[in-house]
Amino acid sequence: MRCAGTVIRVNASGLYAVEIRLTKACNLRCAHCSVAGGEAARDELGTSEIKHVLDQLGELRVPYVTFTGGEPLLRRDAIKLIAYASSLGLRPNLDTNGMLINPAKAKRFKEAGIDLVQVSIDGTEETHEKIRGQGSYAAAIRGAREVVRAGVPLHINFTLSKLNLSDLEAVVETASSLGARSLSLERFIAIGRGGAIAEQALSSEEFRKALLRFFSLAEHTQVKLLTTDPLRVLIDRKLIERYREEMSRRVCGGCTAGIAALTVSYDGEVYPCPKLPLSVGNVREQSIAEIWQGNETLAALRAREFKGRCGECELVNLCGGCRGEAFARGDYLGEDALCWK
Protein backbone atom coordinates (compact mmCIF):
# COMPACT_ATOMS: atom_id res chain seq x y z
CA MET A 1 0.00 0.00 0.00
CA ARG A 2 1.57 3.20 -1.12
CA CYS A 3 0.75 6.59 0.56
CA ALA A 4 -1.83 9.17 -0.43
CA GLY A 5 -4.93 7.56 -1.86
CA THR A 6 -7.44 9.70 -3.73
CA VAL A 7 -10.58 9.02 -1.72
CA ILE A 8 -10.55 7.62 1.81
CA ARG A 9 -12.98 4.84 2.69
CA VAL A 10 -12.15 3.23 6.00
CA ASN A 11 -13.50 0.68 8.48
CA ALA A 12 -14.63 1.47 12.02
CA SER A 13 -11.08 1.90 13.39
CA GLY A 14 -10.07 4.09 10.46
CA LEU A 15 -7.06 1.90 9.67
CA TYR A 16 -7.46 0.62 6.12
CA ALA A 17 -4.07 -0.69 5.02
CA VAL A 18 -0.79 -1.62 6.70
CA GLU A 19 2.57 -2.24 5.06
CA ILE A 20 4.95 -4.62 6.84
CA ARG A 21 8.61 -4.56 5.88
CA LEU A 22 9.73 -8.11 6.48
CA THR A 23 13.44 -7.33 6.14
CA LYS A 24 15.96 -4.71 5.13
CA ALA A 25 17.86 -7.36 3.17
CA CYS A 26 17.75 -6.97 -0.60
CA ASN A 27 19.41 -8.54 -3.61
CA LEU A 28 19.50 -5.15 -5.35
CA ARG A 29 20.88 -1.70 -4.49
CA CYS A 30 18.37 0.52 -6.31
CA ALA A 31 19.48 4.14 -6.63
CA HIS A 32 16.14 5.54 -5.49
CA CYS A 33 15.42 3.10 -2.63
CA SER A 34 13.69 4.89 0.25
CA VAL A 35 14.70 2.12 2.69
CA ALA A 36 18.35 1.89 1.55
CA GLY A 37 17.88 -1.87 1.34
CA GLY A 38 20.92 -4.12 1.32
CA GLU A 39 22.08 -6.13 4.32
CA ALA A 40 19.57 -7.46 6.83
CA ALA A 41 19.19 -5.35 9.98
CA ARG A 42 20.48 -6.79 13.27
CA ASP A 43 17.23 -7.08 15.16
CA GLU A 44 14.51 -7.74 12.64
CA LEU A 45 11.07 -8.87 13.73
CA GLY A 46 10.77 -12.65 14.08
CA THR A 47 8.00 -14.82 12.68
CA SER A 48 6.04 -14.89 15.93
CA GLU A 49 6.32 -11.09 16.29
CA ILE A 50 4.98 -10.51 12.78
CA LYS A 51 2.14 -12.97 13.41
CA HIS A 52 1.30 -11.02 16.55
CA VAL A 53 1.06 -7.84 14.47
CA LEU A 54 -1.16 -9.66 11.97
CA ASP A 55 -3.38 -10.91 14.80
CA GLN A 56 -3.87 -7.31 15.88
CA LEU A 57 -4.73 -6.22 12.34
CA GLY A 58 -7.26 -9.04 12.14
CA GLU A 59 -8.86 -7.91 15.39
CA LEU A 60 -9.03 -4.33 14.10
CA ARG A 61 -10.61 -5.64 10.87
CA VAL A 62 -7.98 -3.96 8.71
CA PRO A 63 -8.75 -4.95 5.10
CA TYR A 64 -5.31 -4.89 3.49
CA VAL A 65 -1.75 -5.82 4.43
CA THR A 66 1.25 -5.54 2.11
CA PHE A 67 4.47 -7.45 2.70
CA THR A 68 7.54 -5.64 1.44
CA GLY A 69 11.20 -5.07 2.31
CA GLY A 70 14.03 -4.77 1.25
CA GLU A 71 13.13 -7.82 -0.77
CA PRO A 72 10.48 -9.76 1.18
CA LEU A 73 11.15 -13.05 -0.59
CA LEU A 74 14.56 -13.21 1.07
CA ARG A 75 12.62 -14.13 4.20
CA ARG A 76 12.08 -17.91 4.29
CA ASP A 77 8.76 -17.43 6.08
CA ALA A 78 7.34 -14.88 3.60
CA ILE A 79 4.81 -17.18 1.96
CA LYS A 80 3.80 -18.70 5.31
CA LEU A 81 3.12 -15.18 6.59
CA ILE A 82 1.02 -14.46 3.51
CA ALA A 83 -1.01 -17.60 4.22
CA TYR A 84 -1.37 -16.66 7.89
CA ALA A 85 -2.63 -13.18 7.00
CA SER A 86 -5.13 -14.69 4.59
CA SER A 87 -6.36 -17.10 7.29
CA LEU A 88 -7.19 -14.08 9.48
CA GLY A 89 -9.40 -12.55 6.80
CA LEU A 90 -6.84 -9.98 5.68
CA ARG A 91 -6.19 -9.41 1.98
CA PRO A 92 -2.41 -9.85 1.65
CA ASN A 93 -0.34 -8.22 -1.10
CA LEU A 94 3.34 -8.70 -1.92
CA ASP A 95 5.62 -5.87 -3.06
CA THR A 96 8.71 -7.40 -4.70
CA ASN A 97 11.39 -6.72 -7.31
CA GLY A 98 10.25 -9.96 -8.94
CA MET A 99 13.70 -11.49 -9.37
CA LEU A 100 13.18 -14.42 -6.97
CA ILE A 101 9.82 -15.53 -8.33
CA ASN A 102 9.81 -18.91 -10.05
CA PRO A 103 6.92 -21.22 -11.08
CA ALA A 104 6.91 -23.03 -7.73
CA LYS A 105 6.77 -19.80 -5.70
CA ALA A 106 4.09 -18.32 -7.93
CA LYS A 107 1.97 -21.44 -7.38
CA ARG A 108 2.49 -21.13 -3.62
CA PHE A 109 1.31 -17.49 -3.76
CA LYS A 110 -1.95 -18.73 -5.21
CA GLU A 111 -2.30 -21.47 -2.62
CA ALA A 112 -1.54 -19.03 0.21
CA GLY A 113 -4.49 -16.84 -0.78
CA ILE A 114 -2.56 -13.80 -1.94
CA ASP A 115 -4.66 -10.93 -3.23
CA LEU A 116 -2.09 -9.34 -5.55
CA VAL A 117 1.62 -9.30 -6.38
CA GLN A 118 3.30 -5.99 -7.18
CA VAL A 119 6.46 -6.00 -9.29
CA SER A 120 8.44 -2.82 -9.88
CA ILE A 121 9.37 -1.88 -13.46
CA ASP A 122 11.13 1.48 -13.77
CA GLY A 123 11.43 1.93 -17.52
CA THR A 124 12.88 0.22 -20.54
CA GLU A 125 15.51 -2.44 -19.92
CA GLU A 126 18.32 0.11 -20.23
CA THR A 127 16.70 2.60 -17.85
CA HIS A 128 15.51 -0.02 -15.35
CA GLU A 129 19.00 -1.48 -15.06
CA LYS A 130 20.61 1.94 -14.74
CA ILE A 131 18.43 2.41 -11.64
CA ARG A 132 18.32 -1.16 -10.29
CA GLY A 133 21.37 -3.00 -11.59
CA GLN A 134 22.49 -5.33 -14.37
CA GLY A 135 20.26 -8.33 -15.04
CA SER A 136 17.41 -6.97 -12.93
CA TYR A 137 15.04 -6.23 -15.82
CA ALA A 138 14.93 -9.67 -17.45
CA ALA A 139 14.60 -11.32 -14.04
CA ALA A 140 11.72 -9.02 -13.05
CA ILE A 141 9.92 -9.69 -16.34
CA ARG A 142 10.31 -13.46 -15.86
CA GLY A 143 8.98 -13.21 -12.33
CA ALA A 144 6.01 -11.10 -13.42
CA ARG A 145 5.12 -13.61 -16.12
CA GLU A 146 5.16 -16.46 -13.61
CA VAL A 147 2.73 -14.53 -11.40
CA VAL A 148 0.28 -14.21 -14.29
CA ARG A 149 0.73 -17.87 -15.33
CA ALA A 150 -0.16 -18.93 -11.79
CA GLY A 151 -3.43 -17.01 -12.02
CA VAL A 152 -2.42 -14.36 -9.48
CA PRO A 153 -3.32 -10.70 -10.19
CA LEU A 154 -0.24 -8.72 -11.22
CA HIS A 155 0.29 -5.04 -10.45
CA ILE A 156 3.21 -3.04 -11.86
CA ASN A 157 4.67 -0.10 -9.95
CA PHE A 158 6.65 2.65 -11.66
CA THR A 159 8.64 5.17 -9.59
CA LEU A 160 8.95 8.32 -11.66
CA SER A 161 12.01 10.60 -11.69
CA LYS A 162 14.09 12.50 -14.20
CA LEU A 163 15.90 9.21 -14.82
CA ASN A 164 12.88 7.62 -16.49
CA LEU A 165 10.55 10.49 -17.38
CA SER A 166 10.69 9.56 -21.06
CA ASP A 167 9.71 5.93 -20.38
CA LEU A 168 6.07 6.36 -19.33
CA GLU A 169 4.61 4.97 -22.55
CA ALA A 170 7.10 2.10 -22.62
CA VAL A 171 6.17 0.96 -19.10
CA VAL A 172 2.44 1.05 -19.92
CA GLU A 173 3.15 -1.12 -22.98
CA THR A 174 5.23 -3.51 -20.87
CA ALA A 175 2.48 -3.84 -18.26
CA SER A 176 -0.02 -4.59 -21.01
CA SER A 177 2.22 -7.20 -22.63
CA LEU A 178 2.67 -8.93 -19.26
CA GLY A 179 -1.07 -9.15 -18.68
CA ALA A 180 -0.96 -6.92 -15.61
CA ARG A 181 -4.26 -5.93 -14.08
CA SER A 182 -3.04 -2.47 -13.10
CA LEU A 183 -0.12 -0.05 -13.15
CA SER A 184 0.60 2.68 -10.63
CA LEU A 185 2.76 5.77 -10.96
CA GLU A 186 4.62 6.89 -7.85
CA ARG A 187 6.78 9.99 -7.50
CA PHE A 188 10.42 9.66 -6.48
CA ILE A 189 11.11 11.21 -3.07
CA ALA A 190 14.71 11.81 -2.08
CA ILE A 191 14.92 9.81 1.16
CA GLY A 192 16.98 6.74 2.09
CA ARG A 193 19.48 5.90 -0.65
CA GLY A 194 17.51 8.26 -2.87
CA GLY A 195 18.95 11.19 -0.92
CA ALA A 196 22.16 10.78 -2.91
CA ILE A 197 20.33 11.50 -6.19
CA ALA A 198 18.01 14.27 -4.98
CA GLU A 199 18.67 16.18 -8.20
CA GLN A 200 16.70 13.50 -10.07
CA ALA A 201 13.43 14.50 -8.38
CA LEU A 202 10.90 16.04 -10.75
CA SER A 203 9.95 19.70 -10.77
CA SER A 204 6.36 20.67 -10.18
CA GLU A 205 5.74 21.31 -13.88
CA GLU A 206 7.42 18.06 -14.93
CA PHE A 207 5.23 16.13 -12.53
CA ARG A 208 2.04 17.86 -13.69
CA LYS A 209 2.78 17.10 -17.34
CA ALA A 210 3.75 13.52 -16.49
CA LEU A 211 0.42 12.89 -14.71
CA LEU A 212 -1.48 14.29 -17.68
CA ARG A 213 0.55 12.12 -20.09
CA PHE A 214 0.07 9.06 -17.93
CA PHE A 215 -3.70 9.29 -17.69
CA SER A 216 -4.05 10.19 -21.37
CA LEU A 217 -2.80 6.66 -22.07
CA ALA A 218 -5.79 5.08 -20.30
CA GLU A 219 -7.92 5.00 -23.46
CA HIS A 220 -5.20 3.09 -25.30
CA THR A 221 -4.70 0.21 -22.86
CA GLN A 222 -6.75 -2.33 -20.92
CA VAL A 223 -4.40 -1.98 -17.94
CA LYS A 224 -5.94 0.10 -15.17
CA LEU A 225 -3.75 3.18 -14.66
CA LEU A 226 -3.55 4.45 -11.09
CA THR A 227 -1.69 6.81 -8.83
CA THR A 228 -1.96 7.17 -5.08
CA ASP A 229 -0.42 10.62 -5.23
CA PRO A 230 -2.62 13.28 -3.59
CA LEU A 231 -1.91 15.78 -6.37
CA ARG A 232 -3.97 13.55 -8.66
CA VAL A 233 -6.99 15.53 -7.50
CA LEU A 234 -5.68 18.66 -9.27
CA ILE A 235 -6.27 17.06 -12.67
CA ASP A 236 -9.68 15.61 -11.75
CA ARG A 237 -12.22 18.41 -11.61
CA LYS A 238 -15.09 15.91 -11.28
CA LEU A 239 -13.64 14.63 -8.02
CA ILE A 240 -13.34 18.17 -6.67
CA GLU A 241 -16.95 18.94 -7.53
CA ARG A 242 -18.15 15.63 -6.08
CA TYR A 243 -16.55 16.30 -2.69
CA ARG A 244 -16.67 20.10 -2.62
CA GLU A 245 -19.31 20.31 0.13
CA GLU A 246 -18.05 17.33 2.14
CA MET A 247 -14.40 18.44 2.18
CA SER A 248 -15.39 21.66 3.92
CA ARG A 249 -16.34 19.55 6.96
CA ARG A 250 -13.82 16.69 7.14
CA VAL A 251 -10.85 14.91 5.57
CA CYS A 252 -12.28 12.87 2.71
CA GLY A 253 -9.32 12.18 0.44
CA GLY A 254 -5.70 12.73 -0.44
CA CYS A 255 -2.71 11.73 1.67
CA THR A 256 -3.58 8.70 3.81
CA ALA A 257 -0.46 8.88 6.02
CA GLY A 258 -1.66 8.26 9.57
CA ILE A 259 -5.27 8.68 8.47
CA ALA A 260 -5.95 5.32 6.85
CA ALA A 261 -2.51 3.70 6.65
CA LEU A 262 0.58 2.72 8.64
CA THR A 263 3.94 1.12 7.91
CA VAL A 264 5.56 -1.38 10.28
CA SER A 265 9.29 -1.52 9.61
CA TYR A 266 11.58 -4.56 9.92
CA ASP A 267 12.75 -3.41 13.37
CA GLY A 268 9.25 -2.84 14.72
CA GLU A 269 9.24 0.93 14.25
CA VAL A 270 5.92 2.25 13.00
CA TYR A 271 5.65 5.08 10.46
CA PRO A 272 2.62 6.94 9.08
CA CYS A 273 3.71 6.08 5.53
CA PRO A 274 6.59 4.24 3.80
CA LYS A 275 7.81 7.60 2.51
CA LEU A 276 7.47 9.34 5.88
CA PRO A 277 10.14 7.75 8.15
CA LEU A 278 8.99 9.52 11.29
CA SER A 279 8.51 6.99 14.09
CA VAL A 280 5.17 7.03 15.89
CA GLY A 281 5.88 3.98 18.06
CA ASN A 282 7.24 0.44 18.06
CA VAL A 283 5.19 -2.77 17.99
CA ARG A 284 7.56 -4.32 20.54
CA GLU A 285 6.47 -1.69 23.06
CA GLN A 286 2.88 -0.82 22.14
CA SER A 287 -0.05 -2.42 20.35
CA ILE A 288 -1.11 -1.20 16.93
CA ALA A 289 -4.34 0.11 18.49
CA GLU A 290 -2.44 2.10 21.12
CA ILE A 291 -0.20 3.66 18.50
CA TRP A 292 -3.09 4.34 16.14
CA GLN A 293 -5.29 5.94 18.74
CA GLY A 294 -2.82 7.81 20.93
CA ASN A 295 0.08 9.19 18.92
CA GLU A 296 0.49 12.98 18.66
CA THR A 297 2.13 12.91 15.22
CA LEU A 298 -0.78 10.94 13.81
CA ALA A 299 -3.17 13.41 15.43
CA ALA A 300 -1.32 16.28 13.73
CA LEU A 301 -1.59 14.56 10.35
CA ARG A 302 -5.32 14.03 10.84
CA ALA A 303 -5.86 17.65 11.84
CA ARG A 304 -4.26 18.78 8.54
CA GLU A 305 -3.15 22.06 10.03
CA PHE A 306 -0.31 22.37 7.54
CA LYS A 307 2.08 25.22 6.77
CA GLY A 308 2.64 27.20 3.61
CA ARG A 309 0.41 26.74 0.58
CA CYS A 310 -1.02 23.42 1.81
CA GLY A 311 -2.31 25.10 4.97
CA GLU A 312 -3.99 27.85 2.97
CA CYS A 313 -5.48 25.62 0.25
CA GLU A 314 -9.23 25.01 0.06
CA LEU A 315 -8.46 21.45 -1.10
CA VAL A 316 -6.52 20.53 2.06
CA ASN A 317 -9.16 17.96 3.09
CA LEU A 318 -9.28 16.38 -0.37
CA CYS A 319 -5.53 16.47 -1.07
CA GLY A 320 -3.30 17.58 1.79
CA GLY A 321 -0.14 17.28 -0.29
CA CYS A 322 2.43 14.53 0.09
CA ARG A 323 3.73 14.44 3.67
CA GLY A 324 6.74 12.38 2.56
CA GLU A 325 7.73 15.11 0.12
CA ALA A 326 7.34 17.74 2.83
CA PHE A 327 9.43 15.65 5.25
CA ALA A 328 12.21 15.20 2.68
CA ARG A 329 12.37 18.99 2.40
CA GLY A 330 12.57 19.58 6.15
CA ASP A 331 9.09 19.61 7.75
CA TYR A 332 6.43 16.92 7.50
CA LEU A 333 3.76 19.56 8.14
CA GLY A 334 5.15 21.85 5.42
CA GLU A 335 3.85 22.39 1.94
CA ASP A 336 4.17 19.92 -0.93
CA ALA A 337 6.80 21.52 -3.18
CA LEU A 338 5.55 19.69 -6.26
CA CYS A 339 2.10 21.25 -6.10
CA TRP A 340 1.42 23.50 -9.08
CA LYS A 341 -1.81 25.02 -7.75
Coordinates of N, CA, C and O in Angstrom, one line a residue, residues 4 8 25 47 75 104 110 114 125 131 160 176 203 212 252:
A4 N -1.1 8.1 0.2 CA -1.8 9.2 -0.4 C -2.8 8.7 -1.4 O -2.8 8.9 -2.6
I8 N -10.7 8.5 0.6 CA -10.6 7.6 1.8 C -11.9 6.9 2.2 O -12.9 7.6 2.4
A25 N 17.0 -6.7 4.1 CA 17.9 -7.4 3.2 C 17.3 -7.2 1.8 O 16.1 -7.3 1.6
T47 N 9.3 -14.3 13.2 CA 8.0 -14.8 12.7 C 6.9 -14.6 13.7 O 5.8 -14.2 13.3
R75 N 13.1 -13.5 3.0 CA 12.6 -14.1 4.2 C 12.0 -15.5 3.9 O 11.1 -15.7 3.1
A104 N 7.3 -22.4 -9.0 CA 6.9 -23.0 -7.7 C 6.4 -22.0 -6.7 O 5.4 -22.2 -6.1
K110 N -0.5 -18.4 -4.9 CA -2.0 -18.7 -5.2 C -2.5 -19.6 -4.1 O -3.6 -19.3 -3.6
I114 N -3.0 -15.2 -1.7 CA -2.6 -13.8 -1.9 C -3.6 -13.0 -2.8 O -4.2 -13.6 -3.7
E125 N 14.5 -1.6 -20.5 CA 15.5 -2.4 -19.9 C 16.7 -1.6 -19.6 O 17.3 -1.7 -18.5
I131 N 18.9 2.1 -13.0 CA 18.4 2.4 -11.6 C 18.6 1.2 -10.7 O 19.0 1.4 -9.5
L160 N 8.6 7.3 -10.6 CA 8.9 8.3 -11.7 C 9.9 9.4 -11.2 O 9.8 10.0 -10.1
S176 N 1.0 -4.0 -20.2 CA 0.0 -4.6 -21.0 C 0.4 -5.9 -21.6 O -0.3 -6.9 -21.6
S203 N 10.5 18.4 -11.1 CA 10.0 19.7 -10.8 C 8.4 19.6 -10.8 O 7.8 18.6 -11.2
L212 N -0.6 14.1 -16.5 CA -1.5 14.3 -17.7 C -1.2 13.3 -18.8 O -2.1 12.7 -19.4
C252 N -11.6 13.9 3.5 CA -12.3 12.9 2.7 C -11.5 12.4 1.5 O -12.0 11.7 0.7

